[in-house]
Structures are given as C-alpha cells and as structure tokens.
Short mmCIF file of C-alpha atoms in Angstrom, two decimals:
data_model
loop_
_atom_site.label_atom_id
_atom_site.label_comp_id
_atom_site.label_asym_id
_atom_site.label_seq_id
_atom_site.Cartn_x
_atom_site.Cartn_y
_atom_site.Cartn_z
CA MET A 1 122.22 98.06 141.55
CA GLU A 2 118.49 97.38 141.64
CA ALA A 3 118.24 99.26 144.94
CA LEU A 4 119.93 102.47 143.71
CA PRO A 5 117.53 105.43 143.30
CA MET A 6 117.22 106.57 139.68
CA ASP A 7 117.11 110.27 140.69
CA SER A 8 120.74 110.22 141.86
CA PRO A 9 123.01 113.06 140.58
CA SER A 10 124.29 112.61 137.01
CA ASN A 11 127.96 112.81 138.04
CA LEU A 12 127.39 109.75 140.26
CA TRP A 13 126.06 107.80 137.24
CA THR A 14 129.06 108.84 135.15
CA THR A 15 131.43 107.50 137.82
CA ILE A 16 129.47 104.23 138.13
CA SER A 17 129.40 103.78 134.33
CA ASN A 18 133.15 104.29 134.05
CA GLN A 19 133.79 101.73 136.77
CA PHE A 20 131.42 99.24 135.15
CA GLN A 21 133.15 99.68 131.80
CA THR A 22 136.35 98.31 133.36
CA PHE A 23 134.45 95.64 135.32
CA LEU A 24 132.37 94.32 132.39
CA THR A 25 135.36 94.18 130.03
CA LYS A 26 137.20 91.81 132.41
CA LEU A 27 134.13 89.86 133.58
CA PRO A 28 133.86 87.20 130.80
CA CYS A 29 137.40 85.99 131.59
CA VAL A 30 136.42 84.92 135.11
CA LEU A 31 132.79 83.83 134.76
CA PRO A 32 131.95 80.12 135.11
CA LEU A 33 130.54 78.12 132.19
CA LYS A 34 127.22 76.24 131.87
CA CYS A 35 125.49 77.89 134.82
CA SER A 36 122.86 80.60 135.15
CA LEU A 37 124.21 84.09 134.42
CA ASP A 38 120.94 85.99 134.74
CA SER A 39 122.69 88.25 137.27
CA SER A 40 124.88 89.58 134.43
CA LEU A 41 121.79 90.45 132.37
CA ARG A 42 120.13 92.08 135.40
CA ILE A 43 123.19 94.30 136.00
CA MET A 44 123.08 95.47 132.39
CA ILE A 45 119.32 96.11 132.68
CA CYS A 46 119.94 98.29 135.77
CA LEU A 47 122.61 100.28 133.93
CA LEU A 48 120.34 100.90 130.93
CA LYS A 49 117.70 102.35 133.26
CA ILE A 50 120.10 105.18 134.16
CA PRO A 51 118.37 108.42 133.07
CA THR A 52 121.59 109.88 131.56
CA THR A 53 122.17 108.03 128.27
CA SER A 54 125.49 109.81 127.67
CA ALA A 55 126.84 107.91 130.67
CA THR A 56 125.80 104.47 129.35
CA ARG A 57 126.56 104.80 125.63
CA SER A 58 130.20 103.82 126.22
CA LEU A 59 128.97 100.60 127.88
CA LEU A 60 127.31 99.20 124.75
CA GLU A 61 130.46 97.48 123.46
CA PRO A 62 131.30 95.68 126.75
CA PHE A 63 127.57 94.87 127.07
CA SER A 64 127.64 93.24 123.65
CA LYS A 65 130.72 91.12 124.44
CA LEU A 66 129.31 90.01 127.78
CA LEU A 67 125.96 89.21 126.15
CA SER A 68 127.68 87.04 123.52
CA PHE A 69 129.53 85.19 126.29
CA VAL A 70 126.28 84.52 128.17
CA ILE A 71 124.46 83.30 125.03
CA GLN A 72 127.31 80.99 124.01
CA ASN A 73 128.30 79.57 127.38
CA ALA A 74 125.60 79.99 130.01
CA VAL A 75 121.98 79.46 131.00
CA PHE A 76 119.80 82.57 130.83
CA THR A 77 116.16 83.63 131.12
CA LEU A 78 114.66 84.87 127.87
CA ALA A 79 112.55 87.54 129.61
CA TYR A 80 115.74 89.29 130.82
CA LEU A 81 117.22 89.21 127.30
CA VAL A 82 114.04 90.74 125.84
CA GLU A 83 113.93 93.43 128.53
CA LEU A 84 117.63 94.27 128.01
CA CYS A 85 117.32 94.68 124.23
CA GLY A 86 114.01 96.52 124.61
CA LEU A 87 115.58 99.02 127.03
CA CYS A 88 118.51 99.57 124.67
CA TYR A 89 116.12 100.19 121.76
CA ARG A 90 114.11 102.76 123.76
CA ALA A 91 116.97 104.46 125.60
CA PHE A 92 118.97 105.77 122.64
CA THR A 93 118.09 107.97 119.68
CA LYS A 94 120.84 107.15 117.18
CA GLU A 95 119.98 104.09 115.11
CA ARG A 96 123.39 102.48 115.63
CA ASP A 97 122.98 102.66 119.42
CA LYS A 98 119.30 101.60 119.42
CA PHE A 99 119.97 98.37 117.51
CA TYR A 100 123.36 97.60 119.12
CA LEU A 101 122.34 94.79 121.48
CA THR A 102 119.52 93.37 119.34
CA ARG A 103 121.89 93.18 116.38
CA SER A 104 124.42 91.33 118.59
CA VAL A 105 121.77 88.73 119.46
CA ILE A 106 120.74 88.29 115.80
CA LEU A 107 124.39 87.85 114.75
CA GLU A 108 124.81 85.15 117.41
CA LEU A 109 121.79 83.34 115.97
CA LEU A 110 123.11 83.59 112.41
CA GLN A 111 126.60 82.45 113.44
CA ALA A 112 125.06 79.41 115.11
CA LEU A 113 123.03 78.57 111.98
CA LYS A 114 126.25 78.77 109.95
CA LEU A 115 127.91 76.43 112.49
CA LYS A 116 130.48 79.08 113.40
CA SER A 117 129.40 79.42 117.01
CA PRO A 118 128.92 76.59 119.55
CA LEU A 119 125.49 77.41 121.03
CA PRO A 120 123.71 74.97 123.39
CA ASP A 121 120.51 73.63 121.77
CA MET A 122 118.31 75.35 124.36
CA ASN A 123 119.95 78.73 123.80
CA LEU A 124 119.60 78.44 120.03
CA LEU A 125 115.85 77.87 120.35
CA LEU A 126 115.58 80.76 122.82
CA LEU A 127 117.20 83.07 120.25
CA VAL A 128 114.67 81.88 117.64
CA GLN A 129 111.90 82.64 120.15
CA PHE A 130 113.49 86.08 120.74
CA VAL A 131 112.88 86.88 117.04
CA CYS A 132 109.47 85.15 117.00
CA ALA A 133 108.24 87.33 119.87
CA ASP A 134 109.04 90.50 117.93
CA ALA A 135 107.48 89.07 114.76
CA GLY A 136 104.20 88.39 116.59
CA THR A 137 104.42 84.63 117.00
CA LYS A 138 105.90 82.06 119.41
CA LEU A 139 107.37 78.59 119.32
CA ALA A 140 105.25 75.61 120.24
CA GLU A 141 105.92 74.08 123.64
CA SER A 142 108.11 70.99 123.55
CA THR A 143 110.29 68.79 125.71
CA ILE A 144 113.14 71.22 124.97
CA LEU A 145 111.29 74.52 125.37
CA HIS A 146 108.89 74.43 128.31
CA LYS A 147 105.91 76.75 128.70
CA GLN A 148 107.47 78.77 131.53
CA MET A 149 110.53 79.59 129.39
CA ILE A 150 108.47 81.55 126.87
CA ALA A 151 105.63 82.69 129.15
CA SER A 152 105.43 86.10 130.88
CA MET A 153 107.54 87.83 128.25
CA PRO A 154 107.94 91.61 128.65
CA GLY A 155 105.84 93.56 126.17
CA CYS A 156 108.70 95.76 125.01
CA GLY A 157 109.72 95.92 121.35
CA THR A 158 113.26 94.78 120.59
CA ALA A 159 113.27 95.46 116.79
CA ALA A 160 114.57 91.90 116.37
CA MET A 161 112.54 91.35 113.20
CA GLU A 162 113.82 94.61 111.75
CA CYS A 163 117.40 93.39 112.25
CA MET A 164 116.50 89.91 110.96
CA ARG A 165 114.69 91.07 107.83
CA GLN A 166 117.81 91.33 105.65
CA TYR A 167 118.72 87.72 106.55
CA VAL A 168 115.35 86.06 105.72
CA GLY A 169 116.85 84.77 102.46
CA GLU A 170 119.62 83.04 104.45
CA VAL A 171 117.03 81.58 106.82
CA LEU A 172 115.12 80.13 103.85
CA ASP A 173 118.38 78.66 102.50
CA PHE A 174 118.97 76.98 105.87
CA ILE A 175 115.44 75.53 105.88
CA ALA A 176 115.72 74.35 102.27
CA ASP A 177 119.13 72.69 102.64
CA MET A 178 118.73 68.92 103.03
CA HIS A 179 122.02 68.63 104.95
CA THR A 180 121.72 71.37 107.61
CA LEU A 181 120.19 69.14 110.29
CA THR A 182 122.89 66.48 109.89
CA LYS A 183 125.65 69.12 110.01
CA LEU A 184 124.03 70.77 113.04
CA LYS A 185 123.66 67.42 114.80
CA SER A 186 127.33 66.50 114.37
CA HIS A 187 128.48 70.06 115.19
CA MET A 188 126.54 70.09 118.44
CA LYS A 189 127.99 66.71 119.43
CA THR A 190 131.50 68.12 119.14
CA CYS A 191 130.56 71.18 121.24
CA SER A 192 128.40 69.55 123.90
CA GLN A 193 126.12 66.59 124.52
CA PRO A 194 122.66 67.59 123.25
CA LEU A 195 119.84 65.82 125.08
CA HIS A 196 117.28 66.22 122.30
CA GLU A 197 119.23 65.51 119.12
CA ASP A 198 116.34 63.56 117.51
CA THR A 199 113.71 66.28 117.96
CA PHE A 200 115.80 69.45 118.05
CA GLY A 201 116.22 69.86 114.27
CA GLY A 202 112.48 69.78 113.57
CA HIS A 203 111.75 72.37 116.27
CA LEU A 204 114.50 74.63 114.95
CA LYS A 205 113.35 74.48 111.32
CA VAL A 206 109.70 75.07 112.23
CA GLY A 207 110.67 78.06 114.43
CA LEU A 208 112.69 79.58 111.60
CA ALA A 209 109.82 78.79 109.20
CA GLN A 210 107.47 80.73 111.50
CA ILE A 211 109.78 83.77 111.28
CA ALA A 212 110.01 83.52 107.48
CA ALA A 213 106.26 82.87 107.12
CA MET A 214 105.38 85.92 109.24
CA GLU A 215 107.75 88.13 107.23
CA ILE A 216 106.46 86.88 103.86
CA THR A 217 102.85 87.36 105.05
CA ARG A 218 103.65 90.91 106.20
CA GLY A 219 105.21 91.82 102.87
CA ASN A 220 102.71 90.12 100.55
CA HIS A 221 99.78 92.60 100.61
CA ARG A 222 97.66 92.31 97.45
CA ASP A 223 100.41 91.82 94.88
CA ASN A 224 102.21 88.90 96.63
CA LYS A 225 105.39 90.95 96.39
CA ALA A 226 107.27 89.19 99.22
CA VAL A 227 106.56 85.61 98.15
CA ILE A 228 107.68 86.41 94.58
CA ARG A 229 110.88 87.97 95.95
CA TYR A 230 111.78 85.08 98.26
CA LEU A 231 110.34 82.22 96.14
CA PRO A 232 110.77 83.43 92.53
CA TRP A 233 110.13 79.91 91.18
CA LEU A 234 106.69 79.55 92.82
CA TYR A 235 104.62 80.73 89.84
CA HIS A 236 106.97 79.16 87.25
CA PRO A 237 106.89 75.33 87.44
CA PRO A 238 108.87 73.37 84.81
CA SER A 239 107.03 72.90 81.53
CA ALA A 240 106.31 69.43 80.10
CA MET A 241 109.38 69.79 77.85
CA GLN A 242 111.72 70.61 80.77
CA GLN A 243 111.07 67.67 83.07
CA GLY A 244 114.53 66.10 83.39
CA PRO A 245 116.66 65.01 86.40
CA LYS A 246 117.63 68.62 87.24
CA GLU A 247 114.02 69.83 87.27
CA PHE A 248 112.97 66.78 89.32
CA ILE A 249 115.43 67.44 92.15
CA GLU A 250 114.64 71.18 92.09
CA CYS A 251 110.93 70.45 92.47
CA VAL A 252 111.64 68.13 95.42
CA SER A 253 113.69 70.91 97.05
CA HIS A 254 110.95 73.48 96.42
CA ILE A 255 108.23 71.20 97.79
CA ARG A 256 110.27 70.50 100.95
CA LEU A 257 110.78 74.23 101.54
CA LEU A 258 107.06 74.90 101.01
CA SER A 259 106.24 72.09 103.47
CA TRP A 260 108.37 73.72 106.19
CA LEU A 261 106.78 77.13 105.49
CA LEU A 262 103.29 75.64 105.73
CA LEU A 263 104.30 73.92 108.98
CA GLY A 264 105.49 77.28 110.32
CA SER A 265 102.26 78.97 109.25
CA LEU A 266 99.97 76.29 110.71
CA THR A 267 102.01 76.15 113.94
CA HIS A 268 101.60 79.92 114.37
CA ASN A 269 97.84 79.68 113.85
CA VAL A 270 97.59 76.87 116.43
CA VAL A 271 99.83 78.35 119.17
CA CYS A 272 98.60 81.95 118.63
CA PRO A 273 94.84 81.48 118.04
CA ASN A 274 94.08 85.03 119.23
CA SER A 275 96.71 86.69 117.05
CA PRO A 276 95.41 89.89 115.40
CA SER A 277 96.78 88.76 112.04
CA SER A 278 96.71 85.35 110.37
CA CYS A 279 99.87 83.84 108.89
CA MET A 280 99.39 83.13 105.15
CA PRO A 281 102.78 83.11 103.42
CA ILE A 282 101.69 81.11 100.36
CA PRO A 283 98.83 82.73 98.38
CA LEU A 284 95.95 80.44 97.47
CA ASP A 285 96.17 81.56 93.84
CA ALA A 286 99.48 79.67 93.59
CA GLY A 287 97.64 76.34 94.05
CA SER A 288 97.69 75.40 90.36
CA GLN A 289 101.43 76.10 89.97
CA ILE A 290 102.20 74.21 93.20
CA ALA A 291 100.22 71.23 91.85
CA ASP A 292 102.38 71.37 88.72
CA HIS A 293 105.54 71.17 90.86
CA LEU A 294 104.08 68.10 92.56
CA ILE A 295 103.12 66.50 89.23
CA VAL A 296 106.78 66.73 88.10
CA ILE A 297 107.75 64.61 91.13
CA LEU A 298 104.93 62.07 90.62
CA ILE A 299 105.64 61.61 86.91
CA GLY A 300 109.44 61.47 87.34
CA PHE A 301 109.48 59.22 90.41
CA PRO A 302 109.61 55.76 88.71
CA GLU A 303 112.71 56.69 86.74
CA GLN A 304 114.45 59.07 89.20
CA SER A 305 113.82 57.11 92.44
CA LYS A 306 116.73 54.74 91.69
CA THR A 307 119.30 57.57 91.68
CA SER A 308 119.80 58.24 95.42
CA VAL A 309 118.14 58.13 98.85
CA LEU A 310 117.01 61.73 98.35
CA HIS A 311 115.25 60.70 95.13
CA MET A 312 113.73 57.66 96.85
CA CYS A 313 112.23 59.88 99.56
CA SER A 314 110.76 62.32 97.04
CA LEU A 315 107.37 60.57 97.11
CA PHE A 316 107.27 60.96 100.89
CA HIS A 317 107.92 64.71 100.57
CA ALA A 318 105.28 65.03 97.83
CA PHE A 319 102.52 63.40 99.91
CA ILE A 320 103.52 65.19 103.12
CA PHE A 321 103.23 68.48 101.25
CA ALA A 322 99.84 67.43 99.85
CA GLN A 323 98.62 66.80 103.42
CA LEU A 324 99.92 70.15 104.62
CA TRP A 325 98.50 72.09 101.65
CA THR A 326 95.04 70.54 102.18
CA VAL A 327 95.06 71.42 105.90
CA TYR A 328 96.50 74.88 105.11
CA CYS A 329 93.64 75.64 102.69
CA GLU A 330 91.12 74.44 105.24
CA GLN A 331 92.62 76.44 108.12
CA THR A 332 92.85 79.50 105.87
CA ALA A 333 89.12 79.12 105.16
CA VAL A 334 88.31 79.57 108.87
CA ALA A 335 90.88 82.34 109.54
CA PRO A 336 89.05 84.84 111.82
CA THR A 337 90.88 87.93 110.55
CA VAL A 338 89.94 87.69 106.87
CA GLN A 339 87.51 90.19 105.32
CA ASN A 340 84.66 88.84 103.16
CA GLN A 341 84.90 85.62 105.17
CA ASN A 342 82.28 83.57 103.28
CA GLU A 343 83.71 84.36 99.85
CA PHE A 344 87.28 83.70 101.04
CA SER A 345 86.30 80.40 102.71
CA PHE A 346 84.68 79.22 99.49
CA THR A 347 87.84 80.15 97.53
CA ALA A 348 90.09 78.31 100.01
CA ILE A 349 88.06 75.08 99.87
CA LEU A 350 87.82 75.33 96.09
CA THR A 351 91.62 75.75 95.88
CA ALA A 352 92.15 72.47 97.76
CA LEU A 353 89.65 70.60 95.60
CA GLU A 354 91.15 72.00 92.38
CA PHE A 355 94.63 71.02 93.63
CA TRP A 356 93.53 67.40 94.04
CA SER A 357 91.70 67.35 90.70
CA ARG A 358 95.04 68.27 89.05
CA VAL A 359 97.25 65.90 91.09
CA THR A 360 95.08 62.74 91.20
CA PRO A 361 95.51 61.75 87.49
CA SER A 362 99.32 61.74 88.02
CA ILE A 363 98.87 59.50 91.08
CA LEU A 364 96.82 57.06 88.95
CA GLN A 365 99.48 57.21 86.24
CA LEU A 366 102.15 56.37 88.84
CA MET A 367 100.11 53.37 90.06
CA ALA A 368 99.91 52.00 86.52
CA HIS A 369 103.67 51.18 86.46
CA ASN A 370 103.87 47.98 88.52
CA LYS A 371 102.69 46.19 91.68
CA VAL A 372 105.49 47.65 93.84
CA MET A 373 104.48 51.16 92.82
CA VAL A 374 100.81 50.38 93.55
CA GLU A 375 101.55 49.35 97.13
CA MET A 376 103.90 52.27 97.68
CA VAL A 377 101.37 54.83 96.41
CA CYS A 378 98.49 53.20 98.31
CA LEU A 379 100.58 53.35 101.48
CA HIS A 380 100.96 57.12 101.04
CA VAL A 381 97.31 57.70 100.10
CA ILE A 382 96.09 55.70 103.11
CA SER A 383 98.45 57.67 105.39
CA LEU A 384 97.11 60.87 103.81
CA MET A 385 93.50 59.83 104.52
CA GLU A 386 94.38 58.86 108.11
CA ALA A 387 96.05 62.25 108.65
CA LEU A 388 93.10 64.25 107.30
CA GLN A 389 90.68 62.14 109.28
CA GLU A 390 92.75 62.68 112.42
CA CYS A 391 92.68 66.47 111.83
CA ASN A 392 88.86 66.45 111.54
CA SER A 393 89.19 67.74 107.98
CA THR A 394 85.94 68.81 106.28
CA ILE A 395 87.60 68.61 102.85
CA PHE A 396 88.37 64.92 103.52
CA VAL A 397 84.65 64.06 103.23
CA LYS A 398 84.56 65.64 99.76
CA LEU A 399 87.74 63.88 98.60
CA ILE A 400 87.22 60.33 99.88
CA PRO A 401 84.75 59.36 97.08
CA MET A 402 87.60 60.02 94.63
CA TRP A 403 90.30 58.18 96.64
CA LEU A 404 88.50 55.03 97.83
CA PRO A 405 87.76 53.55 94.36
CA MET A 406 91.38 54.25 93.39
CA ILE A 407 92.63 52.04 96.26
CA GLN A 408 89.82 49.45 96.23
CA SER A 409 90.51 48.65 92.57
CA ASN A 410 94.03 47.60 93.64
CA LEU A 411 93.04 45.79 96.83
CA LYS A 412 94.63 42.49 95.76
CA HIS A 413 98.07 44.17 95.66
CA LEU A 414 97.84 45.50 99.23
CA SER A 415 99.30 43.82 102.30
CA ALA A 416 96.98 42.65 105.07
CA GLY A 417 98.15 45.54 107.26
CA LEU A 418 97.22 48.15 104.65
CA GLN A 419 93.83 46.51 104.09
CA LEU A 420 93.10 46.72 107.83
CA ARG A 421 94.07 50.40 107.86
CA LEU A 422 91.76 51.02 104.91
CA GLN A 423 88.85 49.28 106.68
CA ALA A 424 89.44 51.44 109.77
CA ILE A 425 89.28 54.58 107.60
CA GLN A 426 85.99 53.46 106.00
CA SER A 427 84.40 52.61 109.35
CA ASN A 428 85.39 56.03 110.69
CA VAL A 429 83.97 58.00 107.75
CA ASN A 430 80.42 58.17 109.15
CA HIS A 431 81.70 58.96 112.62
CA HIS A 432 83.92 61.65 111.09
CA SER A 433 80.96 63.24 109.27
CA LEU A 434 78.98 63.29 112.52
CA ARG A 435 81.83 65.12 114.29
CA MET A 436 81.84 67.71 111.52
CA LEU A 437 78.15 68.39 112.09
CA GLN A 438 78.82 69.10 115.76
CA GLY A 439 80.72 72.22 114.66
CA SER A 440 82.26 74.69 117.10
CA GLY A 441 81.83 72.48 120.15
CA GLN A 442 84.81 70.51 118.89
CA MET A 443 86.99 73.60 118.24
CA ASN A 444 89.30 73.30 121.25
CA ASN A 445 89.69 69.57 120.75
CA SER A 446 90.41 70.10 117.04
CA SER A 447 93.13 72.61 117.89
CA SER A 448 94.93 70.17 120.20
CA VAL A 449 94.56 67.36 117.64
CA LEU A 450 95.99 69.60 114.91
CA ARG A 451 98.89 70.61 117.16
CA LYS A 452 99.73 66.96 117.85
CA TRP A 453 99.58 66.12 114.13
CA LEU A 454 101.83 69.07 113.25
CA GLN A 455 104.42 67.92 115.82
CA CYS A 456 104.37 64.37 114.38
CA THR A 457 104.72 65.74 110.85
CA GLN A 458 107.68 67.96 111.71
CA PHE A 459 109.40 65.00 113.40
CA LYS A 460 108.87 62.78 110.33
CA MET A 461 110.16 65.46 107.96
CA ALA A 462 113.26 66.13 110.06
CA GLN A 463 114.03 62.41 110.39
CA VAL A 464 113.67 61.78 106.64
CA GLU A 465 115.96 64.74 105.90
CA ILE A 466 118.60 63.37 108.27
CA GLN A 467 118.25 59.85 106.84
CA SER A 468 118.54 61.17 103.27
CA SER A 469 121.51 63.35 104.15
CA GLU A 470 123.34 60.46 105.78
CA ALA A 471 122.63 58.33 102.67
CA ALA A 472 120.91 55.72 104.80
CA SER A 473 118.59 53.00 103.54
CA GLN A 474 115.10 53.88 102.35
CA PHE A 475 113.05 55.22 105.25
CA TYR A 476 109.29 55.75 105.30
CA PRO A 477 107.98 56.58 108.82
CA LEU A 478 104.32 56.10 107.99
#
C-alpha cells in the first residue's frame, strides 16, 4: 500500500476501497492479541492518503471498529494514531466525517475511565497523551511512558481537545473521586496483570489534570469564566456558621481536586518550558477564598478526624495543597509569557504571603489542642519546609521567620527524629539563601529538582487516596 502511486486512476481507488471495506470488517476476528498492530494503522493511513475522498468515506466505520480493537487489545505506536486521526480530520469536509476517528479514540478513553472497557495501562496513558498533544502539553516521562513513546510526534492537528471539551466535567469528576484509583486498580487486575499498579494511578490523574488545566486556562480570559463554570464553589467557601461535617468533607474534596489541578499545571510548566502559553487554571485572586477552604479543614480536624480514614488524612491533603499553592504562586511569578511581568510577579508572591498570613493562625489554633496534635502539625510543617527548601523556593526565605518560632516553642513535644530534621532545615537556610542569589545559573537544576518533587508528590497523593479508599489504617508518607 505504501508503494502505490497516489496519481493512480480514481476507478482503481474505488475498487481498492471496496475490497478493503470487506477486508477490514473481517480483520478484527482473526488478529492476534497483545502484540504490535502498527501495520493495521499504517494500512488505514495509506487509505486516507487516497486523493478521492468519496472512495474512502465508506471506510470510516470499519476503520473505527478496527481502531477500537487495536486500542483495546494490542500494542501500537502513538505517532501512527496521531497521523491517522490528523489525516481523517484534514481529508474530509463534513464535520461528522472529520471527527469520526478522533471521536472514536476519545470515546475509548472515556469508556476506560468509566471502567467499561479493558484497556492496558500503557494504552490508557497513550490515549491521555493523544489528547494532551492536541491541547498543547505532554505527559512527564516515567517508567511506564518512556521518552521515545511520546517523542517525534507528527505536527498534525487531530481536534482531540475539541472532541474532549464537552467531557471536561466528567474528567474533573474522575480526578475528584477518592475511589477511582482503587476501582481502576482492581478492574485492571481482572483484565490483565498491570506492571505499574502502584504508580499508574498518579500518572493517570496528573495527565487528566493537565488536560483539564489547559482547558480551564484557555477559557478563563479576564473574567475567569471557565474556572467559575467548572469549579462553581471556588469563590464561595463555607461561612463560619456553616462549618459542619458536610462542609468539612466537601472542603477536603475541593482541596484534593485543586491539588491535582495544580500538579497538572506545574507538570505542564516543567515538561513544556518553551510552551507559548503558560498553564494557570486557578486565578491568583482566588487565594483568599482557597485559604478559607483550608481553614475549614484545620479548624474541623480535631473533631472530624475520628470519623473515618478519609477524615484522618484530611490534614495531609491540606498541607500538600499548601505546598503546591506556594510553589504554584512562585512559578506563576516567573512565567515567561505574562505581560507586565514585574507587576504580575509582585502580585503572585504577595498572594502566597497573604495565603499564609490567613492560614497560620488556624495552624496555631490546631496546635493548642493537645500534645498529639502538636507533633502531628509539626510533622506536616517540617515536611512543608523541607519541600520548599528542596524546590529552591524564594518565598520559603520570607516564611521561615514565621514558622520556626511556632515549632521551636513546642520543641519538647517533638520526637528526636523531628528535631534532627528541624536542625537540618535550619543549617540549610543560609546555604539556601546563597543558592537564591546565584539566580539563573541554577535554572536547569531547579527545573529537574521541581520535576522530581512533583513526581514524589503525585505518588504520595495517589497512595493516600488508595489507602483512604480501602479504609486502611492511618497513613502519612512524610
């Protein structure tokens, strides 16, 4: 097929198309499973290059069925899938025909997320990358998805994001659901033997978060229209009179979802440093309202933490979000694509500092309950300081004078291990400040450090979600 000249007579193409319609309809019944079927994709690519579209339009349905078979049961190269859907989008004029194959791929992804289709873990991530590529981002490399799998992608548009747009709400529901990773893990075990069951869930949620974050950023403009549409609760935290068990668990759910979105945003900015547009799904002006969501968790934790494992892990989610929001503000301050850079950078840093000025009194209030609470909170604050120090955070230097006295006043309640970690942080403060003065020379190193920290954070979040969903014992991977 690849050797046939494209200038052949049109009647020849009609005959070939008719024969292939019969051939492709019967092909899935005889193809082997769990092996490379790139040859099937290459045949379809050759047929879509036929200059007479009237001859190939009738092939779209058998193409779609064969494509579904390949995605569900075989190994394939993502570049061929992108080229195939890109050719289909360019070859036809009617909207139904243009989107036919891309829509088939998106439906396969959605069916897999709803656990209605048994996709291999690798193929599921490749479909997420298929959408990411059209949205202008890409997944981070991992032990599951190697660099060569997502490198050298064809530059053709597939309209994947256009097809996916109507399902962004469902994607956010999947990310927000505490139980999806556990369900997915058990579902995949019944379908196949996944090799990466401990890390797969985190990669999947971050990839989907990148898609959602890019779409929200695209639709925000100046009035934050998209974020209000997808996260209507963002600017409306519970009032002081409303803070009961229902509001507590809702705030935990909201903070977890925001954490995944921030992970998606930061991952995009790290893996696509030369992207023409930054990824900023959550507006900085929502900082005060987000702090109020966090305060509900901090104030309600002593009473609500005894209810379930999910409630016990709420403090973990609160502090993980606080880490991510601080780094997000800092990374937003240095975004290269922002106009009025100096003014915007000042606003971003100020947002982070204001966030902590609102949250810190609630942390002190939480520590006033008992010795157990003191050690638990100090554990999280020390982990927070270690994380910001590891990320070469400039905001960390401004915040540590507020945090150190808070912990040092409770030093007698801390274990020897926590005291050693605190000493290490203090000894690194001067060294940290020196690194900050070195400026841009550390940029590449900072990027790799941030990437490593993001990967660790996504793993922790995924593991805590699985532990909470399985109603396991209290689990703090700090």
